[in-house]
XYZ file of C-alpha atoms in Angstrom:
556
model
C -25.932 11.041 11.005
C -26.497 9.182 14.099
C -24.402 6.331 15.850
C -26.833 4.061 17.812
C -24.513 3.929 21.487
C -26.789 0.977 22.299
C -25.046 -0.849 19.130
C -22.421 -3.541 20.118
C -20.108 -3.771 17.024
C -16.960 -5.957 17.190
C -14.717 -3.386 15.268
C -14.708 0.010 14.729
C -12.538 1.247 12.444
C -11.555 5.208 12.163
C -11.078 6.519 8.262
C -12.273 6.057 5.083
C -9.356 6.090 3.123
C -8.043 2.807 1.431
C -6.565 1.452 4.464
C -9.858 2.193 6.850
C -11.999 0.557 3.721
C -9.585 -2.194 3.155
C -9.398 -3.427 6.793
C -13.384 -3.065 7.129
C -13.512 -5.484 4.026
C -10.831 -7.359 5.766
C -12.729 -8.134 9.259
C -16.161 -8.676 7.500
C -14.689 -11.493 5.168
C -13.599 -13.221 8.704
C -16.960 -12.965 10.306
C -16.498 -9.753 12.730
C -19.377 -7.008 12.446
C -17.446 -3.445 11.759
C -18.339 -0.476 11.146
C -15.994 2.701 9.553
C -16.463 5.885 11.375
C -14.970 9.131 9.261
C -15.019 12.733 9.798
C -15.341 14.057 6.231
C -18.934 14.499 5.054
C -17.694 13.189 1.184
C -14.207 11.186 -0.213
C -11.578 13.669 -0.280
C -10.641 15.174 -3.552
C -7.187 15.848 -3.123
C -4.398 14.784 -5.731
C -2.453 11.864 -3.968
C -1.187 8.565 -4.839
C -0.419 7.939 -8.616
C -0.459 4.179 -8.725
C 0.021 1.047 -6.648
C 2.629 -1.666 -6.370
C 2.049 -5.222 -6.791
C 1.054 -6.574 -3.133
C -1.465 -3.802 -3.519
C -2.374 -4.898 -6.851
C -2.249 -8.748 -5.827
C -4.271 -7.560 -2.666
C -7.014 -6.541 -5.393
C -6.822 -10.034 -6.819
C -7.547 -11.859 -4.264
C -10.654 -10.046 -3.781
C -12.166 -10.459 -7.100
C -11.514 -6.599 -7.879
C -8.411 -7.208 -10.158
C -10.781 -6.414 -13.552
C -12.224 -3.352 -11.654
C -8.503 -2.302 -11.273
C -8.232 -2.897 -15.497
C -10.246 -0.996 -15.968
C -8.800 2.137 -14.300
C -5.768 1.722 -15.300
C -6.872 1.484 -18.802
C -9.448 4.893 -18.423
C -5.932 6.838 -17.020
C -3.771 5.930 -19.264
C -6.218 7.376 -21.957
C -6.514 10.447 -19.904
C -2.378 10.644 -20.012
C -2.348 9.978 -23.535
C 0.256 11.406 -25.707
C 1.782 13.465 -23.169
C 3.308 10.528 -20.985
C 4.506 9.028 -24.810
C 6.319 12.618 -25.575
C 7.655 13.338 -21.932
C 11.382 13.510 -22.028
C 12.082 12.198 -18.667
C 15.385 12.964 -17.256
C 16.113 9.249 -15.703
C 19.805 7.690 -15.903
C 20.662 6.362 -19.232
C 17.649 7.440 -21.254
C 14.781 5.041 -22.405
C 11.231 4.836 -21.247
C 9.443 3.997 -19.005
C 7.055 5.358 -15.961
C 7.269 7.412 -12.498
C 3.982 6.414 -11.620
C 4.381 3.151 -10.587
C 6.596 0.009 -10.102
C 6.983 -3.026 -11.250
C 6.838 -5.373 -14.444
C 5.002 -5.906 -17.412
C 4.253 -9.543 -18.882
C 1.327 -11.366 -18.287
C 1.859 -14.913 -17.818
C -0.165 -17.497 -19.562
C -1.126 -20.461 -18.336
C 1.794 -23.165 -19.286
C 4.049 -20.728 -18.030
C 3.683 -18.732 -21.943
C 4.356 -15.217 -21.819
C 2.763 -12.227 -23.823
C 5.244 -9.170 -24.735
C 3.859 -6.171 -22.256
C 2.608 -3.126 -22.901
C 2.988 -1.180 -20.088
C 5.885 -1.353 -17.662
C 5.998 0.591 -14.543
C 9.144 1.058 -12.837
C 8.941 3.919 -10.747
C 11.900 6.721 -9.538
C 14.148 7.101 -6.990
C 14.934 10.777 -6.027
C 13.506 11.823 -8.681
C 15.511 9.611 -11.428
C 12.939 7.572 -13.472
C 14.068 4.131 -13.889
C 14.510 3.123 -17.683
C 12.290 -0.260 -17.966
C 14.749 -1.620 -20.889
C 17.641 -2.289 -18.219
C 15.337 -4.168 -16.169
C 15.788 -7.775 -16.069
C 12.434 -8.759 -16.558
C 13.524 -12.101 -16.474
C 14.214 -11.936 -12.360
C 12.740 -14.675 -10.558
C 11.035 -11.776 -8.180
C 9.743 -9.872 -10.714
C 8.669 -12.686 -13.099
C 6.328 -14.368 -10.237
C 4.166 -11.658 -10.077
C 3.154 -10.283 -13.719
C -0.797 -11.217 -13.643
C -1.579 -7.866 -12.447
C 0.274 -5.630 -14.483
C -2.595 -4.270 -15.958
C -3.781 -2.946 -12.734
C -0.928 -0.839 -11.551
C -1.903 2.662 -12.339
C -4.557 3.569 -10.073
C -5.047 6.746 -8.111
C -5.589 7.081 -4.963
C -9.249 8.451 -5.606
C -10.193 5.869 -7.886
C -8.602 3.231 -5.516
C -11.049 4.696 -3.041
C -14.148 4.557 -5.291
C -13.211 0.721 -5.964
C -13.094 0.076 -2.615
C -16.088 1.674 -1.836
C -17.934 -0.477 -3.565
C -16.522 -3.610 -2.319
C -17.400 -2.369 1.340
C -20.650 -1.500 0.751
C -20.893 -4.984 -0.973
C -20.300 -6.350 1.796
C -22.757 -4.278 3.957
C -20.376 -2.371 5.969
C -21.823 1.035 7.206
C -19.647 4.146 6.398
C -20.733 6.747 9.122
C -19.595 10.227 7.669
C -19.249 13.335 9.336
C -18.622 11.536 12.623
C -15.207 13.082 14.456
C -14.018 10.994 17.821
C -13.515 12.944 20.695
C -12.531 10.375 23.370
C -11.608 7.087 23.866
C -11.439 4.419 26.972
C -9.941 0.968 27.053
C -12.168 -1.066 29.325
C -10.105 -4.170 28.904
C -13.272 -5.747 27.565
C -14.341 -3.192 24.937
C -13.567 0.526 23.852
C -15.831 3.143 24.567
C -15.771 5.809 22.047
C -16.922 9.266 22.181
C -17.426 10.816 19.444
C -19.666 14.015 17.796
C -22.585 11.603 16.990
C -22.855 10.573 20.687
C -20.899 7.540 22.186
C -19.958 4.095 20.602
C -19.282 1.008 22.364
C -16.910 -1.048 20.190
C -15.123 -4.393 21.116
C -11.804 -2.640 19.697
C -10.651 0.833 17.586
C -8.747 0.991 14.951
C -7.365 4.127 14.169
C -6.646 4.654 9.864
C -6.910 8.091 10.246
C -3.541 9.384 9.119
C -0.610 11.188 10.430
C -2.375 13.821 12.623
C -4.362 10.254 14.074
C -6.305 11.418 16.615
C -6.694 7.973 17.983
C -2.868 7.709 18.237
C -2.840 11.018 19.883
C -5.922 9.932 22.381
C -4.117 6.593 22.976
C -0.973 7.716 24.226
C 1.112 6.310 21.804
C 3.999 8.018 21.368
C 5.024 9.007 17.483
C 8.865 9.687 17.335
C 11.333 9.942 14.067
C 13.062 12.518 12.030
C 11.691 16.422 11.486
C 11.244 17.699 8.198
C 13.246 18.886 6.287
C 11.350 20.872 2.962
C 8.366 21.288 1.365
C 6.518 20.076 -1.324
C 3.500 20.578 -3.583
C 1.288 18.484 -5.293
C -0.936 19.649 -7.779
C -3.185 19.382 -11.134
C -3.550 23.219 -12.687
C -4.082 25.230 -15.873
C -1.004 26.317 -17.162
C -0.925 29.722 -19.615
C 3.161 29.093 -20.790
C 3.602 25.373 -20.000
C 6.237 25.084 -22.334
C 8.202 27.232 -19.921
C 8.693 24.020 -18.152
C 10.968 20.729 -18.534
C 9.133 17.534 -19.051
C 10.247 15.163 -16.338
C 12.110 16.271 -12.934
C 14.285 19.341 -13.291
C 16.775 20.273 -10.466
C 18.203 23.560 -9.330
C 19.724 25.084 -5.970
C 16.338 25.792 -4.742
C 14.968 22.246 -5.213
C 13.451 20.203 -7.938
C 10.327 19.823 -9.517
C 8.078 17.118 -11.749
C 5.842 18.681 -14.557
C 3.677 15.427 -16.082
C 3.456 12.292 -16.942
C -0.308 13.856 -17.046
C -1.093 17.394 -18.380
C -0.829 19.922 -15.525
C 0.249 17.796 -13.083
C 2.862 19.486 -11.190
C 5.719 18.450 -7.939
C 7.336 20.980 -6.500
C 9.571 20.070 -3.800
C 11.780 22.638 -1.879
C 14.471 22.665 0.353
C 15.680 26.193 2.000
C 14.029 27.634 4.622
C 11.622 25.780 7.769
C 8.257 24.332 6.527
C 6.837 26.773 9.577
C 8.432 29.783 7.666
C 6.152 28.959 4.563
C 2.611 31.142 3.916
C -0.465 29.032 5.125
C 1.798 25.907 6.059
C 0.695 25.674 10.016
C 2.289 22.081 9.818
C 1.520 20.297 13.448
C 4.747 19.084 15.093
C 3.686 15.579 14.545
C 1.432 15.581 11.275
C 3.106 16.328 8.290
C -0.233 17.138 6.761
C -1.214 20.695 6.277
C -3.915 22.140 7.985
C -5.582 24.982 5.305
C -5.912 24.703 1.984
C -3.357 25.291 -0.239
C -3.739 28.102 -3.047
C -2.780 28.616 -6.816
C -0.632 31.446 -5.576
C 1.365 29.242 -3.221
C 1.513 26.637 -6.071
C 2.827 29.188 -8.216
C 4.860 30.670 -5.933
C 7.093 27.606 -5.562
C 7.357 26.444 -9.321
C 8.859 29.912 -9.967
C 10.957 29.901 -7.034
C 12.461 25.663 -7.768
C 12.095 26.303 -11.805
C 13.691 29.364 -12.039
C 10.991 30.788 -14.630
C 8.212 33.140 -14.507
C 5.845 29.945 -15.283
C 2.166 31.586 -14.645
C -0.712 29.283 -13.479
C -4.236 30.344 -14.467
C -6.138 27.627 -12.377
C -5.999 24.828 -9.647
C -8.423 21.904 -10.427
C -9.286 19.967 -7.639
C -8.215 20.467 -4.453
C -3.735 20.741 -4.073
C -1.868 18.795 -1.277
C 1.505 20.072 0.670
C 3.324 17.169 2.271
C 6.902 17.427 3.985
C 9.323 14.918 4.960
C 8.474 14.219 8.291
C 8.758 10.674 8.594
C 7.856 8.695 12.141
C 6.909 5.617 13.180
C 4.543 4.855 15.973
C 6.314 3.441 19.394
C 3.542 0.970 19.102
C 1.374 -0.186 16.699
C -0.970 -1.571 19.665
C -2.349 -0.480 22.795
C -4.773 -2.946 24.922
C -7.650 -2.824 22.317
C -6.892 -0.215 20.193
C -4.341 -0.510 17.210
C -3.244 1.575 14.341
C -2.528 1.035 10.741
C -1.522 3.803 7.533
C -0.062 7.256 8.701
C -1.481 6.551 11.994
C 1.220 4.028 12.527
C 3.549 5.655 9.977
C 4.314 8.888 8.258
C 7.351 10.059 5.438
C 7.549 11.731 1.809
C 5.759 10.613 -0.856
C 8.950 9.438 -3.122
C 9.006 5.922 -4.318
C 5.061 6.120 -3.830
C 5.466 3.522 -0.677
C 2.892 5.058 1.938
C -0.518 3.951 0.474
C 0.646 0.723 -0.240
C 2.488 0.152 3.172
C -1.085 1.435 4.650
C -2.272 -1.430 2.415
C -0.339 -4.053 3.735
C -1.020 -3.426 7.239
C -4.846 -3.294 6.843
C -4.500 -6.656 4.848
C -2.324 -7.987 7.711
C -4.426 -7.119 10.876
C -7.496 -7.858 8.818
C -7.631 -11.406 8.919
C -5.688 -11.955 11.940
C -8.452 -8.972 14.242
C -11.139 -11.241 12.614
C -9.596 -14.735 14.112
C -9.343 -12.912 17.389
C -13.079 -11.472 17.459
C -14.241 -15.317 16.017
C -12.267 -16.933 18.825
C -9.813 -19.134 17.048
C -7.095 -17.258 16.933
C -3.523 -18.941 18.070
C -1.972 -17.670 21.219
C 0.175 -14.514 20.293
C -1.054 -14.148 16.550
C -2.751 -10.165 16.929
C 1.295 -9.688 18.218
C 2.715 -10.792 15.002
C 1.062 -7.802 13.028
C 3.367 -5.244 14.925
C 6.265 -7.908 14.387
C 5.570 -8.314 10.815
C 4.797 -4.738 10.017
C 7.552 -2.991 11.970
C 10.617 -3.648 9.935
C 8.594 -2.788 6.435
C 7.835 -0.023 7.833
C 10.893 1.118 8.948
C 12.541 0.214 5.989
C 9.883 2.523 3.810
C 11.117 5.528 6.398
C 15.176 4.987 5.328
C 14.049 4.332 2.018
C 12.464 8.165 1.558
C 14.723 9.824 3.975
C 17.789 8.267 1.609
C 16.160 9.946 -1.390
C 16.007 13.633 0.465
C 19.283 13.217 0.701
C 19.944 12.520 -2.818
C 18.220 15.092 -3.485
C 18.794 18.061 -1.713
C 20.268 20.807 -3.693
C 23.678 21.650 -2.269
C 26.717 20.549 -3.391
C 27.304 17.049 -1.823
C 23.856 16.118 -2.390
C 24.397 16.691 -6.616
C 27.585 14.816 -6.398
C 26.031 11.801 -4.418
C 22.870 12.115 -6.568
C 25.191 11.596 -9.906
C 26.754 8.303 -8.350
C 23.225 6.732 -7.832
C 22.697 7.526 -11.386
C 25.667 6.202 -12.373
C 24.530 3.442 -10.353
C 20.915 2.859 -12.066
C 22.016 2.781 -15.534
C 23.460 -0.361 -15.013
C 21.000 -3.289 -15.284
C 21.361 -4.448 -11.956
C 21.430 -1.208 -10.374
C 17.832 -0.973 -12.034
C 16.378 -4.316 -11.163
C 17.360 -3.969 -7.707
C 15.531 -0.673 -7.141
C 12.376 -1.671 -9.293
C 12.107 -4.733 -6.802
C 11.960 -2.351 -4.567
C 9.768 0.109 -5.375
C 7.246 -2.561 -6.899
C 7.428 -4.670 -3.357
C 7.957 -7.919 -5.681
C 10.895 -8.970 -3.195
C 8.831 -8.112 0.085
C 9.475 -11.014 2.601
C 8.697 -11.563 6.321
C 10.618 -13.368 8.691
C 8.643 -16.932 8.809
C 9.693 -20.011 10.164
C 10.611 -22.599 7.188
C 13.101 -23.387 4.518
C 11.396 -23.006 1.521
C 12.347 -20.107 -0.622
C 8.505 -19.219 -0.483
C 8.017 -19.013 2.612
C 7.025 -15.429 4.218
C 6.861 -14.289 0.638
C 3.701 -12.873 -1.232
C 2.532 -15.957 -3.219
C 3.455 -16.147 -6.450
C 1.246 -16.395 -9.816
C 0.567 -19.555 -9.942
C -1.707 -21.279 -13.036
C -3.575 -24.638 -12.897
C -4.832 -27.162 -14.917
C -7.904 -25.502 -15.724
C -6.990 -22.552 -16.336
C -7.350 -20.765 -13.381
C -5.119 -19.191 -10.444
C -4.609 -20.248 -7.109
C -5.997 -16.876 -5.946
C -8.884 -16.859 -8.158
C -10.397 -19.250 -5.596
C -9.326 -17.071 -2.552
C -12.089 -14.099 -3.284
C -14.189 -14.300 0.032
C -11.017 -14.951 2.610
C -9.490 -17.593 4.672
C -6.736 -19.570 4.003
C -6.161 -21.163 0.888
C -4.594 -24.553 0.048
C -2.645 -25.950 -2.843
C -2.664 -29.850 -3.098
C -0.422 -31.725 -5.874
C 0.064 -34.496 -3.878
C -1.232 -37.742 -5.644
C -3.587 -38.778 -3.275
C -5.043 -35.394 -1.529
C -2.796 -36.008 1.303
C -2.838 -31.843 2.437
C -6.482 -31.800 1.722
C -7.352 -34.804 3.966
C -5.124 -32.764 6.634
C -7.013 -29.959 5.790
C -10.307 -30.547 6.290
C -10.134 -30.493 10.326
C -10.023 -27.178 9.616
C -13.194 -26.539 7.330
C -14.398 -23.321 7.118
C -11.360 -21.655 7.485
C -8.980 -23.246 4.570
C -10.056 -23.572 1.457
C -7.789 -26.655 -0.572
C -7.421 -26.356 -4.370
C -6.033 -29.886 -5.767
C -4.112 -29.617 -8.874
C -1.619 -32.173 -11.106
C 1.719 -33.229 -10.157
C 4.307 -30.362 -9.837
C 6.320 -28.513 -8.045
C 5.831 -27.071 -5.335
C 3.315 -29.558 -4.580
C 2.000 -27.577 -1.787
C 1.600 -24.395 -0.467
C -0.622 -22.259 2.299
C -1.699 -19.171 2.044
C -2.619 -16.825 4.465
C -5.311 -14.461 3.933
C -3.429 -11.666 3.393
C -1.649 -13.245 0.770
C 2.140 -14.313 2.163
C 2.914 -18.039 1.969
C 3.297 -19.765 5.372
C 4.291 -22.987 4.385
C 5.379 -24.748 1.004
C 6.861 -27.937 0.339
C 7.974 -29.725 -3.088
C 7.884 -32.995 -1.378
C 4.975 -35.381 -0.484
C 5.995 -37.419 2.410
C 5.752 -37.336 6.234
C 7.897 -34.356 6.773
C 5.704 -32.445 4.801
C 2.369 -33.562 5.959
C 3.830 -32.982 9.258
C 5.139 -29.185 8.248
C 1.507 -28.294 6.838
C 0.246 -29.692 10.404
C 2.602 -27.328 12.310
C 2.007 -24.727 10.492
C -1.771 -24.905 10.086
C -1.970 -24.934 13.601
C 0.279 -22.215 14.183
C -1.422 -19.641 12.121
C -5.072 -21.430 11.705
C -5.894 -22.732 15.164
C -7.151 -25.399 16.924
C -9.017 -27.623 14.263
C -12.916 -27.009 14.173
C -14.908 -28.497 10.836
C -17.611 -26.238 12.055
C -19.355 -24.180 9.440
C -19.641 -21.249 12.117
C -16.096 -20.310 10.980
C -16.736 -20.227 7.399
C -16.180 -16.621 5.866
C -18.883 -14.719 4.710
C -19.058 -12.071 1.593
């Protein structure tokens, strides 16, 4: 593989994952020319993410991949089968539901009619799987955002594949097998060594995860919390599986998750230093092991957390350790080079938060990278993705580290861990952490008083049938007009090419603007001069200086 150093690209971004393809996706729809540089030769195979919550999901949407996402879901619940029906899940106050996800079930119709679900995914938190039939389905959070339901459970490597397809789509090259070496801020440009020869890039964007070695090159310091266990993540043959619990199991040692898949297996341990573990070799800053982990070591620690002589014939695929080391980059910029995923962020696995966190920040600098390389972005909008991002992600870190210490084994830890059961098996208890875990509540700070405003837009049907995101599939900013006489539109259209107005009957709210990435910044359920004059403001704040010129229209 060779990278042509002559090539001027406007973006390149560093790692294929879901992030690295969603932000290449991202800066294409908005005009920029990007490639993805990535230093495996083929997708990883490793067992990671179960499922994604509903931004993620919604994400999909937007881009016209929501059926692809159906589909998945559909193919792994078939795989799961009977086994996730028959699991006896040890979650507070009984009942069913799923660890593999978050979120809610009914689809909403257009008229605002609703169709009984079939699958609701509510997640866990330490470990205690949230029973879906104390959920009040019925919250206003939760009941916005039901059109992707049926997209919820999709793995990280299937995610990937999806994605993969969307990028190349688009035309964006994926340059395997390519490592970077160095890295130099020019001021006007990044020049980027790397082991297919040098690349001169307007900026970098490191995706490359918690040991980023763009983080590392550009001095951007990485401090938070050490870990504190071990865990394992793995899909095996098992010769005695019924020596094992369906559901999470604790015990002084630790805990561990057999299912909701067959031989699927979390181990997660607590005494004794992550260094002090065979193979671990954990960097002081990573997180991420750095040899392969074996069916010994897999064994090994299901004995040791289970307490039983469990034997394990096989490992299929390839098995992931993970601790809780959770940091958050000092800065999520530097000149021209920025970071987004583990890069900018790193913690356990529980609650399933960091590939959809990743997700959001690709989705965030996406558009706002792409206004910047087109050259009508606002003064100071490439700051508001570390503004924006910052507090989620600081909030994902408290949320994990609270769940270590829920679940730690010792004595204070079991008696804490039975009042947060106590705790979700009441119905608000429930709906307040399924909000959370599905991201249905997530809200940034925006200016406005509208309850929507700086929240993920909402499902919203029209007349014929359609969504308001259904017309959002190749970026920019989209428009909702119910104003009787296209009064937003008319405003609108000084900015052609970059907002796309959808007119609709009378209702409420009669308008709203979304920005690419999905959160609403600005709604109004009146029609006069305030809130022409509110769509003005706030088009200009986040769209620019007005331009009809088809130059800016998205591509894709």
């Amino acid at each position: 593989m060779t990278v042509n150093a002559k090539q001027d690209v406007d973006v390149t971004v560093v790692g294929a994952g879901p992030v690295g393809l969603v932000l290449a996706a991202e800066l294409a729809l908005s005009g920029a020319s990007v490639q993805v540089i990535e230093r495996l030769t083929e997708p990883a195979e490793a067992m990671k993410a179960g499922s994604i919550n509903v931004p993620t999901a919604e994400a999909l949407d937007r881009r016209g991949l929501l059926a692809a996402a159906e589909q998945v879901q559909r193919e792994v619940l078939e795989r799961v089968g009977s086994f996730a029906r028959e699991a006896d899940d040890q979650r507070p106050g009984g009942g069913r539901g799923s660890d593999d996800g978050g979120g809610s079930g009914a689809d909403q119709q257009p008229g605002g009619s609703r169709r009984a679900p079939e699958t609701r995914f509510t997640g866990h938190f330490a470990g205690m799987v949230l029973d879906a039939d104390l959920v009040d389905w019925s919250d206003a959070d939760l009941a916005a955002h039901t059109a992707v339901a049926g997209a919820r459970m999709v793995p990280q490597r299937e995610l990937e594949g999806l994605l993969a397809g969307h990028v190349a789509r688009l035309g964006i090259p994926v340059r395997r097998g390519v490592e970077v070496t160095a890295l130099e801020d020019t001021d006007d440009g990044v020049l980027v060594g790397t082991t297919a020869g040098p690349v001169r890039t307007g900026w970098l964007v490191g995706c490359d995860g918690g040991r980023s070695t763009v983080r590392r090159l550009a001095g951007i310091e990485f401090p938070g919390t050490d870990p504190e266990l071990v865990g394992h993540l793995a899909l095996v043959d098992i010769a005695d599986p019924e020596k094992l619990a369906n559901g999470w199991a604790w015990s002084t040692r630790g805990a561990y998750r057999y299912g909701p898949q067959p031989g699927r297996v979390v181990t997660v341990e607590f005494d004794g230093a992550p260094n002090d573990l065979p193979h671990a070799r954990l960097r002081s800053r990573g997180g991420t092991p750095m040899t392969p982990v074996t069916l010994e070591e897999v064994q090994n620690s299901l004995r040791r957390v289970s307490g039983t002589d469990v034997t394990l014939t096989a490992l299929r695929g390839t098995a992931t350790r993970w601790t809780d080391n959770a940091r958050q980059a000092a800065a999520y910029r530097s000149g021209r080079v920025l970071l987004a995923g583990d890069a900018a962020h790193v913690h356990s696995p529980f609650g399933g938060q960091g590939l959809n966190l990743g997700v959001g920040d690709a989705m965030n600098l996406g558009w706002k990278l792409g206004a910047v390389v087109a050259g009508w972005a606002p003064d100071g909008l490439l700051d508001t993705y570390d503004s924006e991002r910052r507090p989620l992600g600081a909030w994902v870190l408290d949320w994990t580290r609270a769940q270590i210490g829920v679940m730690r084994g010792d004595a204070k830890s079991a008696a804490l861990r039975e009042v947060v059961a106590d705790l979700l098996s009441t119905q608000d208890g429930t709906t307040y952490a399924v909000k959370k875990i599905s991201g249905a509540d997530q809200r940034i700070d925006l200016p406005g008083d509208h309850p929507l405003i700086g929240r993920y837009v909402p499902d919203v049907w029209l007349k014929d049938g359609s969504r308001l995101v259904d017309h959002g599939h190749r970026g920019g900013f989209l428009l909702l007009d119910r104003t009787p006489d296209g009064a937003f539109a008319r405003l609108a259209a000084d900015w052609a090419g970059r907002v796309t107005s959808v007119t609709d009957d009378d209702a409420t709210p009669t308008g709203v603007l979304v920005r690419p990435d999905g959160v609403v910044a600005w709604a109004s359920d009146a029609t006069d001069i305030a809130a022409v004059t509110g769509l003005e403001s706030a088009l200009h704040r986040w769209s620019g200086t007005p331009s009809s010129s088809p130059d800016h229209r998205p591509v894709g």
